[in-house]
XYZ file of C-alpha atoms in Angstrom:
595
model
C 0.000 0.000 0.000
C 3.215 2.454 0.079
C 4.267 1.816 -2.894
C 0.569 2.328 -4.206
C 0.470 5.380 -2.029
C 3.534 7.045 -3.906
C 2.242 6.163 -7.144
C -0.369 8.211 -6.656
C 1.170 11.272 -5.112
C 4.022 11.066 -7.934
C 0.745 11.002 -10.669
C -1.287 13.518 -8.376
C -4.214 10.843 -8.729
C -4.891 9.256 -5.329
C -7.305 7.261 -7.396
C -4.648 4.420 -8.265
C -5.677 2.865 -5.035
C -8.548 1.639 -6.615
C -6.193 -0.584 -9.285
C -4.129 -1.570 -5.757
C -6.273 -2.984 -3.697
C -7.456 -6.267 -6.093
C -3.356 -6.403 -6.512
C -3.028 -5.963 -2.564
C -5.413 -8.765 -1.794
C -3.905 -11.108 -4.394
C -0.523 -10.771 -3.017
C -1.756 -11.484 0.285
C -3.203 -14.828 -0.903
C -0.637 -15.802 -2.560
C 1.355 -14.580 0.400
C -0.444 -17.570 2.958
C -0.394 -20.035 -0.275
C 3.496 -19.680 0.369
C 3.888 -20.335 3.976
C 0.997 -22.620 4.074
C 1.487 -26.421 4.656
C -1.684 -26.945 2.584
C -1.000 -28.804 -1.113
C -1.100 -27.365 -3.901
C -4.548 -28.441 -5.480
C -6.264 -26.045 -2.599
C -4.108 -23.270 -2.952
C -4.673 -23.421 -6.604
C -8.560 -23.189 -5.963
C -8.121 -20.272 -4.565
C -5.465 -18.415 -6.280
C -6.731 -18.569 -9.744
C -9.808 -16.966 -9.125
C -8.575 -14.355 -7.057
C -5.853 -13.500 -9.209
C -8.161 -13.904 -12.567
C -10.272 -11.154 -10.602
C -7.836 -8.820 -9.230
C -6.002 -8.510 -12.775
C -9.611 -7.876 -14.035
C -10.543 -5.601 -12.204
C -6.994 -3.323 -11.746
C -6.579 -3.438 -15.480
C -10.162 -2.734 -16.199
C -9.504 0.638 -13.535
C -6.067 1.207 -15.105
C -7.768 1.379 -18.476
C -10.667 3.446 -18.162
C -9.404 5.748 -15.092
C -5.551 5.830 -14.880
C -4.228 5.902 -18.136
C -6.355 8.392 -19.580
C -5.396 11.126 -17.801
C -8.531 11.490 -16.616
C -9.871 13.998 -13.512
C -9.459 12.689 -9.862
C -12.619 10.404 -8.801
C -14.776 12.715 -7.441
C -14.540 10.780 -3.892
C -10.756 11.349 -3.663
C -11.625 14.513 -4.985
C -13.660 15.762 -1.860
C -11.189 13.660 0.414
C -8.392 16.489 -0.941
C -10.787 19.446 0.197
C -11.265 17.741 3.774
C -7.643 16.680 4.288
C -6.534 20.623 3.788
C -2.796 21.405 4.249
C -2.179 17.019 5.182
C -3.835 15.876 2.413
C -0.833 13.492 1.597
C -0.438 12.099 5.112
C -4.027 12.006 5.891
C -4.588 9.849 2.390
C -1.824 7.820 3.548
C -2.822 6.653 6.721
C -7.175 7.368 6.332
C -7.340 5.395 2.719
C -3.738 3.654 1.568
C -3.440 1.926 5.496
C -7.283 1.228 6.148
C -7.582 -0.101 2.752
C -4.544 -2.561 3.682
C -5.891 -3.188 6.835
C -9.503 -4.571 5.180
C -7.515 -6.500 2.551
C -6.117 -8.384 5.739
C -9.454 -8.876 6.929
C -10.905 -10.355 3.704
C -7.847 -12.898 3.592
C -10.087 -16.076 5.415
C -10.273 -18.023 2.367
C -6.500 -17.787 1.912
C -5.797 -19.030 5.566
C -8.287 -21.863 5.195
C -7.029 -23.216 2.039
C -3.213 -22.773 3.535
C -4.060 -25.726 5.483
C -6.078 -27.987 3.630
C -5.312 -31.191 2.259
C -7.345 -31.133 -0.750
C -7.944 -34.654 -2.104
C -9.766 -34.301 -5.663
C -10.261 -37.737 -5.957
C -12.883 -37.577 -3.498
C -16.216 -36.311 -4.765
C -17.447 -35.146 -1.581
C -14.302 -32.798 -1.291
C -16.277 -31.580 -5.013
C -19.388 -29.918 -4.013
C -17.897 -26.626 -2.458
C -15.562 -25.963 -4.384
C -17.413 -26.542 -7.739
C -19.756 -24.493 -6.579
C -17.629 -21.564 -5.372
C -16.120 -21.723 -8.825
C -19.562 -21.349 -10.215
C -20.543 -18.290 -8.735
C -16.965 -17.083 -9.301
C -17.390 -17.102 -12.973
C -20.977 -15.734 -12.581
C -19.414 -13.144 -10.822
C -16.463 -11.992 -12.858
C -18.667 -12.311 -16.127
C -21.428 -10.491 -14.382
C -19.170 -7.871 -13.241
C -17.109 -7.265 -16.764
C -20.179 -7.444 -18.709
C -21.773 -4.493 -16.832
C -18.649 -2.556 -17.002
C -18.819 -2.887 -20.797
C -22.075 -1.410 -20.916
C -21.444 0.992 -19.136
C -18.501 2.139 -21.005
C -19.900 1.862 -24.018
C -22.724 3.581 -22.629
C -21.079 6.778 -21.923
C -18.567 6.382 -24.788
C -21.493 7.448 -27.113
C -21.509 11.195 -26.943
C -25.013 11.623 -26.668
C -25.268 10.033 -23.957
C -22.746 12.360 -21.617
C -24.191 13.200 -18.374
C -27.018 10.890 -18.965
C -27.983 8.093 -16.546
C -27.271 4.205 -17.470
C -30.320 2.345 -17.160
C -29.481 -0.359 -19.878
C -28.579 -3.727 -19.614
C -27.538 -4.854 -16.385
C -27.892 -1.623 -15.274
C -31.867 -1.497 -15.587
C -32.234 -4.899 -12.821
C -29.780 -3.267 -10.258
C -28.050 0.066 -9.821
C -25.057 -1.452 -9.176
C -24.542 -4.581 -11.251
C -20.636 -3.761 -10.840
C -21.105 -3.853 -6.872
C -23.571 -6.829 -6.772
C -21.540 -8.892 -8.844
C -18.600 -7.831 -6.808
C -20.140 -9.552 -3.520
C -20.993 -12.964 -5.956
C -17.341 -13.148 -7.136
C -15.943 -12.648 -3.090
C -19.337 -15.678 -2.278
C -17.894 -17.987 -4.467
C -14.206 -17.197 -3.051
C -15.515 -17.566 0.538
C -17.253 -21.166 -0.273
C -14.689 -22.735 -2.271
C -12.619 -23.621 1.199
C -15.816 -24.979 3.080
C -14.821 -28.557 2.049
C -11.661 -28.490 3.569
C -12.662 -30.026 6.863
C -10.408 -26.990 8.892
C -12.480 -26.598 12.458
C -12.828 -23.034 11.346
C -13.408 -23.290 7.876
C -16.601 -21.287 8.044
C -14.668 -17.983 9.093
C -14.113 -17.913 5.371
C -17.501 -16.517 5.117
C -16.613 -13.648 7.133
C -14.897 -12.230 3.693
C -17.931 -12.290 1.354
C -19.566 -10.777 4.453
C -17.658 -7.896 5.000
C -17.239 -7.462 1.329
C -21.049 -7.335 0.974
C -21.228 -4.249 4.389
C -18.453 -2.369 2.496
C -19.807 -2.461 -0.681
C -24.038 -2.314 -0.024
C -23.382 0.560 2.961
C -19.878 2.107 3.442
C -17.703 2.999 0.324
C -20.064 1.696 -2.649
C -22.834 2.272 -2.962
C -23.531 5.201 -1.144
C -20.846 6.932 -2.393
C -21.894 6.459 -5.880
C -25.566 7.310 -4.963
C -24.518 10.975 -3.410
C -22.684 11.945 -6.244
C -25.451 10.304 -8.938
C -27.781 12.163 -6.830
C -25.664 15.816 -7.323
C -25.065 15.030 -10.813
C -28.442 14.516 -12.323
C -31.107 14.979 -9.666
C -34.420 13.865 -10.359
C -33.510 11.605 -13.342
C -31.297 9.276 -10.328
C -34.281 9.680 -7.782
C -37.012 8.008 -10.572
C -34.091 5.589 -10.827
C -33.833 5.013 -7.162
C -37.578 4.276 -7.181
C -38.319 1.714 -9.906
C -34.491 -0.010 -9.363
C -33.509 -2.047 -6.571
C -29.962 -1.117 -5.306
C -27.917 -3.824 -4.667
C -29.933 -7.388 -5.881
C -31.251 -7.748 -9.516
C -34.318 -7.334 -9.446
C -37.085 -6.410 -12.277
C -37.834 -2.334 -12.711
C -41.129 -1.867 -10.447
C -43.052 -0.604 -13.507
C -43.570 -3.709 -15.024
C -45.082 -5.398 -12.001
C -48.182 -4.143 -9.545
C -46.481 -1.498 -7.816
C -47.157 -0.654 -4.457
C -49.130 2.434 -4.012
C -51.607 -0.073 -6.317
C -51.655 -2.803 -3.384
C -51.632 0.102 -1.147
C -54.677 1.070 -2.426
C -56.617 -1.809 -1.952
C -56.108 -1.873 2.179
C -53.834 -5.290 1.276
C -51.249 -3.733 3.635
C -51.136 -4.333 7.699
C -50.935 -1.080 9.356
C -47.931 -1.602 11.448
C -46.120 -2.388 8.307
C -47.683 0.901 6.755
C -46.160 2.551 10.554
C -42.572 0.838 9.986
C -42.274 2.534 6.167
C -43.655 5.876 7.550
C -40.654 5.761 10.094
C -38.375 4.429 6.961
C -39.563 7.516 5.592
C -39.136 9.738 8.384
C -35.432 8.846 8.989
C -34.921 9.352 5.438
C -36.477 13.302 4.953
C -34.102 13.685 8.389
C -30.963 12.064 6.259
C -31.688 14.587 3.404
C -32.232 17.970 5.501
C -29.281 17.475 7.241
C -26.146 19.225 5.602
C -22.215 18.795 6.506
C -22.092 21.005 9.368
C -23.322 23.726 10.906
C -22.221 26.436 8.415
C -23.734 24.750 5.517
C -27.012 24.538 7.562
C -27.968 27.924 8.246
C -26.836 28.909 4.361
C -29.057 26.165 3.305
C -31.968 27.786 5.496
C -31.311 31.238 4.840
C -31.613 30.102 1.124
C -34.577 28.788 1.762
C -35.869 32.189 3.537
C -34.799 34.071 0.340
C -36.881 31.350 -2.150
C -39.651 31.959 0.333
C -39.344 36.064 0.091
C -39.161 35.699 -3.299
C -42.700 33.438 -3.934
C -46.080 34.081 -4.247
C -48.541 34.692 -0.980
C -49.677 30.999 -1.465
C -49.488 28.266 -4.551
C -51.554 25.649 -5.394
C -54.515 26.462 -3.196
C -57.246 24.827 -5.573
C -55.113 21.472 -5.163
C -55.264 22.154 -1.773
C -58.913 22.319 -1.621
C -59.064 19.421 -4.214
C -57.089 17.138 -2.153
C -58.950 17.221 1.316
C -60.657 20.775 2.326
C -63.784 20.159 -0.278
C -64.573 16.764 1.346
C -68.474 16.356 2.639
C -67.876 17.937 6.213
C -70.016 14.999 7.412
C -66.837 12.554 6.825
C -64.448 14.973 9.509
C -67.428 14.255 11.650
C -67.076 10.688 12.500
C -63.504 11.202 12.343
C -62.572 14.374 14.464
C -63.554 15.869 17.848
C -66.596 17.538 19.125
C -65.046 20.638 18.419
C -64.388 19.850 15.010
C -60.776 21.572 15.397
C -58.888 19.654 12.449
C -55.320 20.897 14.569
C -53.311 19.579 17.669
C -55.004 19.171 20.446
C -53.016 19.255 24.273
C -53.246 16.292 25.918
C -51.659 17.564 29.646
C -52.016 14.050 31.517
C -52.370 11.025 30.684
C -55.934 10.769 31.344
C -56.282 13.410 29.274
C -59.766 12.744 26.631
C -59.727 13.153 23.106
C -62.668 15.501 23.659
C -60.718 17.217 26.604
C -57.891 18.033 24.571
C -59.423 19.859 22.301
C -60.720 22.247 24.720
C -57.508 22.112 26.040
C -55.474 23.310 22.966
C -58.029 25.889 22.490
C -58.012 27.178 26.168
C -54.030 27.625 25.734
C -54.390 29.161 22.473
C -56.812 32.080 23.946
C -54.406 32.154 27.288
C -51.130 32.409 24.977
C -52.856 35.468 22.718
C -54.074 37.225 25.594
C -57.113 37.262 24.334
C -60.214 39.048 26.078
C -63.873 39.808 25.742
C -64.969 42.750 23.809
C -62.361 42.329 21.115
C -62.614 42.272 17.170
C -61.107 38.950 16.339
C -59.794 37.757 12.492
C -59.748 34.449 12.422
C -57.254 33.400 9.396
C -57.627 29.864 7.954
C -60.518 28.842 10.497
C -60.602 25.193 9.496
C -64.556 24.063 10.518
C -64.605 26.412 13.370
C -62.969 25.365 15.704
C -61.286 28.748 17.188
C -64.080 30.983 15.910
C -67.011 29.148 17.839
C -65.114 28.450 20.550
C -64.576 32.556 21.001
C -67.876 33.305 19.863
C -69.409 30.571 22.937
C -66.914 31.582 25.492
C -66.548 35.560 24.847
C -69.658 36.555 24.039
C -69.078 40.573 23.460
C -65.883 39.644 21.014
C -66.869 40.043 17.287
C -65.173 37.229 15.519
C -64.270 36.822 11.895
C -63.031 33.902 10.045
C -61.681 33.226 6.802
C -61.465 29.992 5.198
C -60.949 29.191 1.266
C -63.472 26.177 1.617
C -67.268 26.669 0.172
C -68.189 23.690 2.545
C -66.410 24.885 5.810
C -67.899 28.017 5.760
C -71.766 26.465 5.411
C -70.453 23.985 8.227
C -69.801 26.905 10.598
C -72.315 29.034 9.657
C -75.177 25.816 10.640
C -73.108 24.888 13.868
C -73.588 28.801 15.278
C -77.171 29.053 14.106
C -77.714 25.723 16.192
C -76.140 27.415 19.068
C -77.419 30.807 18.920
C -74.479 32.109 18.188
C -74.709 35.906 16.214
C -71.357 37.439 16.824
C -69.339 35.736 14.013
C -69.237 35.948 10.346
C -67.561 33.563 7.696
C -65.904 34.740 4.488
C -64.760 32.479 1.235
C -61.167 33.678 0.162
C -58.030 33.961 -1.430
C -55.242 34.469 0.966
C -53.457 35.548 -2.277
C -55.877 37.924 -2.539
C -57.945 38.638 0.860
C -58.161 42.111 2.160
C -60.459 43.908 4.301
C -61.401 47.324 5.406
C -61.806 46.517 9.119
C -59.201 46.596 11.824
C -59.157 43.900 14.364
C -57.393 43.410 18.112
C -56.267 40.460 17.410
C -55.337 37.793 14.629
C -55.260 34.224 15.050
C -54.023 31.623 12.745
C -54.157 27.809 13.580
C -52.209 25.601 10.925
C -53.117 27.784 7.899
C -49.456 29.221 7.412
C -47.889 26.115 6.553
C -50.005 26.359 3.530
C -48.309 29.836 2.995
C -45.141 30.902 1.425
C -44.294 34.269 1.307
C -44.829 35.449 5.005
C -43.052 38.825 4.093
C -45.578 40.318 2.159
C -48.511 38.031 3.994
C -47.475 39.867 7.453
C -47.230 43.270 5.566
C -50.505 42.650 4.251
C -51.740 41.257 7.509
C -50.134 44.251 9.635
C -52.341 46.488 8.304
C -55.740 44.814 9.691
C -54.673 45.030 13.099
C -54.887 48.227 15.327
C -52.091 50.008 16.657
C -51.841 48.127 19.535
C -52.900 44.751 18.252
C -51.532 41.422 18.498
C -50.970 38.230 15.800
C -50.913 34.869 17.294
C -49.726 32.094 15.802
C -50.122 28.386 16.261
C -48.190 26.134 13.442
C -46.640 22.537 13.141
C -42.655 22.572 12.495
C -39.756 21.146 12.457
C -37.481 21.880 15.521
C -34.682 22.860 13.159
C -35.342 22.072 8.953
C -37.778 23.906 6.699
C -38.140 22.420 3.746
C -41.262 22.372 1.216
C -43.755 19.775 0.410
C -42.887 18.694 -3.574
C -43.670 15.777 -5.209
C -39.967 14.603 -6.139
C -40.980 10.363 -6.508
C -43.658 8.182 -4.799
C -41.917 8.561 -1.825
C -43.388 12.142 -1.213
C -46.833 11.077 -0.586
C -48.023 13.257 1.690
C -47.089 15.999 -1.084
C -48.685 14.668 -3.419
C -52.762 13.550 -2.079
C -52.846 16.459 1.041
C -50.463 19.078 1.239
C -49.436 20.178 -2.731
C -47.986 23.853 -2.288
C -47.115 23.641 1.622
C -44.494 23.516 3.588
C -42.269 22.314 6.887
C -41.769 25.649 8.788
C -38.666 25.236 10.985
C -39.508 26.647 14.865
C -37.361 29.763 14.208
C -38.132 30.613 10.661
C -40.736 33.504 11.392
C -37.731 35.027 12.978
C -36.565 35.931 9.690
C -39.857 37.327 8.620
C -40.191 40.368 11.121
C -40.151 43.382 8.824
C -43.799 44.192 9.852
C -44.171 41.890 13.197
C -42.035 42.006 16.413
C -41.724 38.499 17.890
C -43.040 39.466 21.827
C -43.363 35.214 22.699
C -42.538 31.740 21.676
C -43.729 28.259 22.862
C -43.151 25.122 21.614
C -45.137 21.976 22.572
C -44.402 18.902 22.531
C -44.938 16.679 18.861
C -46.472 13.984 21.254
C -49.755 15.709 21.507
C -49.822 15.518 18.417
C -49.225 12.201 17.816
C -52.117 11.387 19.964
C -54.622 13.903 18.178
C -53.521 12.049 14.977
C -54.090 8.387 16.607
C -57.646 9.568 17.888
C -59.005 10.525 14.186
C -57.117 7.399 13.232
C -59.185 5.470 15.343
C -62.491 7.214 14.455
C -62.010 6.008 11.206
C -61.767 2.746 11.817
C -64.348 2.699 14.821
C -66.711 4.193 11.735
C -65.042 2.936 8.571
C -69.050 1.985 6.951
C -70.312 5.712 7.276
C -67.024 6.715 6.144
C -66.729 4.871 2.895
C -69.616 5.414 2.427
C -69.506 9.246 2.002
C -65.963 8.544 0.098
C -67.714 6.346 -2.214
C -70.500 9.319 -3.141
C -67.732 11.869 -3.375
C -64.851 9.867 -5.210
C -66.853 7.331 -7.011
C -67.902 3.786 -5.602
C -64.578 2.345 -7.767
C -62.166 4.531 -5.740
C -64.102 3.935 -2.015
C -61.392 2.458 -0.506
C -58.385 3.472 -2.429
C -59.557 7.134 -0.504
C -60.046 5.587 2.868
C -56.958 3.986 2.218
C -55.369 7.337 1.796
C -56.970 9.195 4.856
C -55.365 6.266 6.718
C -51.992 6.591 5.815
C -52.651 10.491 6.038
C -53.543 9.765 9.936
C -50.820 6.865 10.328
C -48.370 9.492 8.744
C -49.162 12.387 11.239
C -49.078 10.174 14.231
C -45.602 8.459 13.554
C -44.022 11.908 12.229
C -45.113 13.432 15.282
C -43.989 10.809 18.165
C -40.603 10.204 16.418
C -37.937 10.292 18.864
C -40.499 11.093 21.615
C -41.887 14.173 20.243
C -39.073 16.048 19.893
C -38.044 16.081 16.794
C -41.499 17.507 14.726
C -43.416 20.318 16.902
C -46.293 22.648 17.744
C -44.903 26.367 17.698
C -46.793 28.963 18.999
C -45.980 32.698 18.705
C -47.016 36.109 19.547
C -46.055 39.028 17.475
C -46.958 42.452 17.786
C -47.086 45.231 15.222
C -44.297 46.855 14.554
């Protein structure tokens, strides 16, 4: 590995390791084959394939990468960046002496067969090492053959910068890798016959070959920098390819948002892929370090300054808000407040916590009787008729951009008596009014927002002087990010929240050109979690009248595909807001004054 190491500093291409380490590993076989007391028939099992693949495989790298003069691979690439001012000592010891140190640890085999006394004439002594020779050559044909296509592939100059999905390469995203591991199986079986009382430690090579190259320093190093290089193209890859094992593209079998669809799935396996999901959305927020963070959210802030009001609000009507407001019966509170609730104790109702939330909602916006109240995104009425019941002399006003919430609301205060609130149909994009109110509140209707700047400009100008804007929103203790349908993986995107977004706790911060942050809270994502398993378990407890009403609104053919879908929708919510505890996804609250 020295000598490989000051190849590559004399050539200023660290990237000759790669053509090393099958050489490396060959010379340590060869290495035990000497010193061993084994005959010659085993060693010779072993050494011909090894060597037949390491000479492969270097002169295959040598060829395509070395001798052309080509750029750096863009893995040693970024290593030179990290590595500063030591780049040659920290490539030295961090890739030439590691890399040495796991040849030494694939090198079973070649201690096994250093000590066996293999006996051809005996067919029994046949079956392992026939076999391992079998998958060897599957292996080393595999693996050249989808190296050639690739090459040719991207030897066609049309095809530059464009992704390989031909061949090999449209079973498995890395037939190179997978057939890798095979070659290294059959290596690591070939010695199983040799009756050595720990002949099976020669398993621990295709093992560790198979961690290396599935998690480590193969394929996810080839997936990041697919990813950077061509984007969306490599994530509609990801999605209808398996990684590793060949498998056939997804599209030409039932894929599974159709089995979804027809309720064929368990729900705790629908919970485990949610978390899948979860943990993945986590992986891709997070950027290398803390300065590449906050440029990464400040970014974001600019996009967000630079947007409309609010986008695709007629999807977001389309997608849940126009449903018959007789399904969110069976499925929500008495209250009908489609929002966390606060569940303080354990023994805390369903039906409790919605007064709950709403109690600490008028509390935290210091909120009193008398007042002229805008209610902004009022859902079915929740806040509005909850003000109107329990302050009596307050004039309330909400706005919603659903036909069917506002005749919801409009019924439930007739019902009760109720003549101090009104109900408007709008636009955020476009809402405006003449009157000035005390105070605004807005329960989860800003996550369907995007540019606060001029929304809180706008929004300023309907309070009085001395008026106050209270806010209660779901986040993200730390990422904002949007809601975009990027690949089936963005579900929640793409059937309930088209145009919306993750706030992160502290992004309003940015947004204070008009508003003057006076208090924050955060609560807990566990009471949310439990808001989200309640109406999860209202739809089960009255999944008839519920498909029912889906069946009249979607069609009788798409029934349960929808119900389906609300499911998941609840299933989602709950996991995404008990994940790690709580503590992770949140309820913000804030209080802003006018500026």
């Amino acid at each position: 590995m020295t000598l490989m190491w000051f190849w590559g500093k004399s050539r200023n291409n660290y990237a000759v390791i790669d053509v090393g380490w099958g050489l490396v590993i060959a010379g340590i076989g060869s290495v035990f084959a000497a010193l061993g007391s084994g005959n010659v028939y085993a060693k010779l099992a072993i050494l011909i394939p090894v060597w037949i693949w390491a000479i492969r495989l270097s002169g295959f790298l040598y060829w395509t990468r070395i001798r052309t003069g080509d750029a750096e691979d863009k893995r040693y690439s970024d290593f030179r960046k990290d590595y500063g001012v030591h780049v040659h000592r920290k490539f030295f010891t961090n890739v030439f002496l590691l890399q040495g140190f796991l040849a030494l640890l694939l090198s079973g085999p070649f201690v096994i067969a250093s000590e066996w006394e293999w006996n051809p004439s005996s067919p029994s002594e046949f079956l392992f090492p026939v076999l391992g020779w079998i998958l060897f050559l599957i292996g080393v044909s595999g693996e050249g053959l989808a190296d050639k296509q690739l090459h040719s592939f991207l030897s066609i100059p049309a095809n530059k910068g464009k992704l390989c999905n031909v061949g090999l390469w449209k079973y498995t995203r890395h037939p190179n890798y997978f057939f890798e591991w095979v070659i290294w199986l059959g290596i690591g079986i070939i010695p199983l016959s040799s009756g050595v009382n720990y002949a099976l430690v020669s398993l621990f090579s295709p093992l560790i070959m198979f961690v290396l190259l599935r998690f480590v320093s193969g394929v996810p190093f080839a997936e990041k920098y697919s990813l950077l290089s061509k984007g969306d193209v490599f994530r509609e890859y990801q999605q209808a390819t398996n990684a590793f094992f060949p498998w056939f593209p997804k599209e030409n079998f039932l894929n599974i948002n159709s089995l979804l669809e027809k309720d064929l799935f368990p729900d705790w396996l629908i919970r485990i892929r949610i978390r899948q999901l979860l943990a993945m959305r986590l992986k891709q927020e997070t950027k290398a370090g803390a300065e590449k963070q906050l440029a990464h959210k400040l970014n974001y802030v600019k996009e967000l300054k630079n947007s409309p009001i609010a986008v695709h609000t007629r999807d977001a009507n389309e997608q849940h808000y126009e449903v018959p407001s007789e399904f969110f019966t069976y499925v929500m509170g008495p209250r009908m407040k489609y929002s966390s609730g606060y569940w303080p104790t354990a023994e805390t109702s369903f039906s409790e916590s919605e007064e709950a939330m709403l109690a600490l909602t008028m509390e935290r916006a210091e909120l009193k009787d008398g007042m002229k109240v805008l209610d902004l995104g009022c859902g079915w009425g929740s806040v509005s008729l909850y003000i109107a019941e329990k302050f009596p002399k307050c004039k309330v006003t909400g706005v919603s951009n659903s036909r069917t919430q506002k005749e919801f609301i409009e019924a439930r205060a007739k019902e009760s008596g109720l003549k101090n609130i009104t109900i408007l149909t709008q636009d955020m994009n476009v809402f405006t009014t003449k009157e000035k109110f005390d105070r605004i509140i807005s329960v989860e209707m800003l996550e369907h927002m995007k540019n606060y700047e001029l929304l809180f400009e706008r929004l300023s100008k309907f309070l009085v002087n001395d008026g106050k804007f209270f806010v209660h929103i779901f986040t993200h203790k730390t990422f904002a990010y949007p809601f975009e349908v990027v690949d089936e993986t963005d579900w929640m995107a793409k059937y309930f929240f088209t145009g919306g977004q993750m706030p992160s706790d502290d992004l309003f911060l940015y947004f204070q050109k008009d508003f003057v942050i006076e208090n924050h809270w955060v609560v807990n994502g566990s009471n949310y979690a439990k808001t989200s398993e309640a109406w999860y378990e209202n739809l089960l407890k009255n999944k008839e009248k519920v498909i029912k009403i889906l069946g009249n609104t979607y069609g009788e053919k798409n029934k349960t595909k929808w119900f389906v879908y609300w499911k998941v929708f609840f299933l989602a919510c709950a996991e995404l807001w008990a994940y790690r505890n709580g503590e992770e996804w949140l309820v913000s609250h804030y209080l802003f004054r006018k500026r």
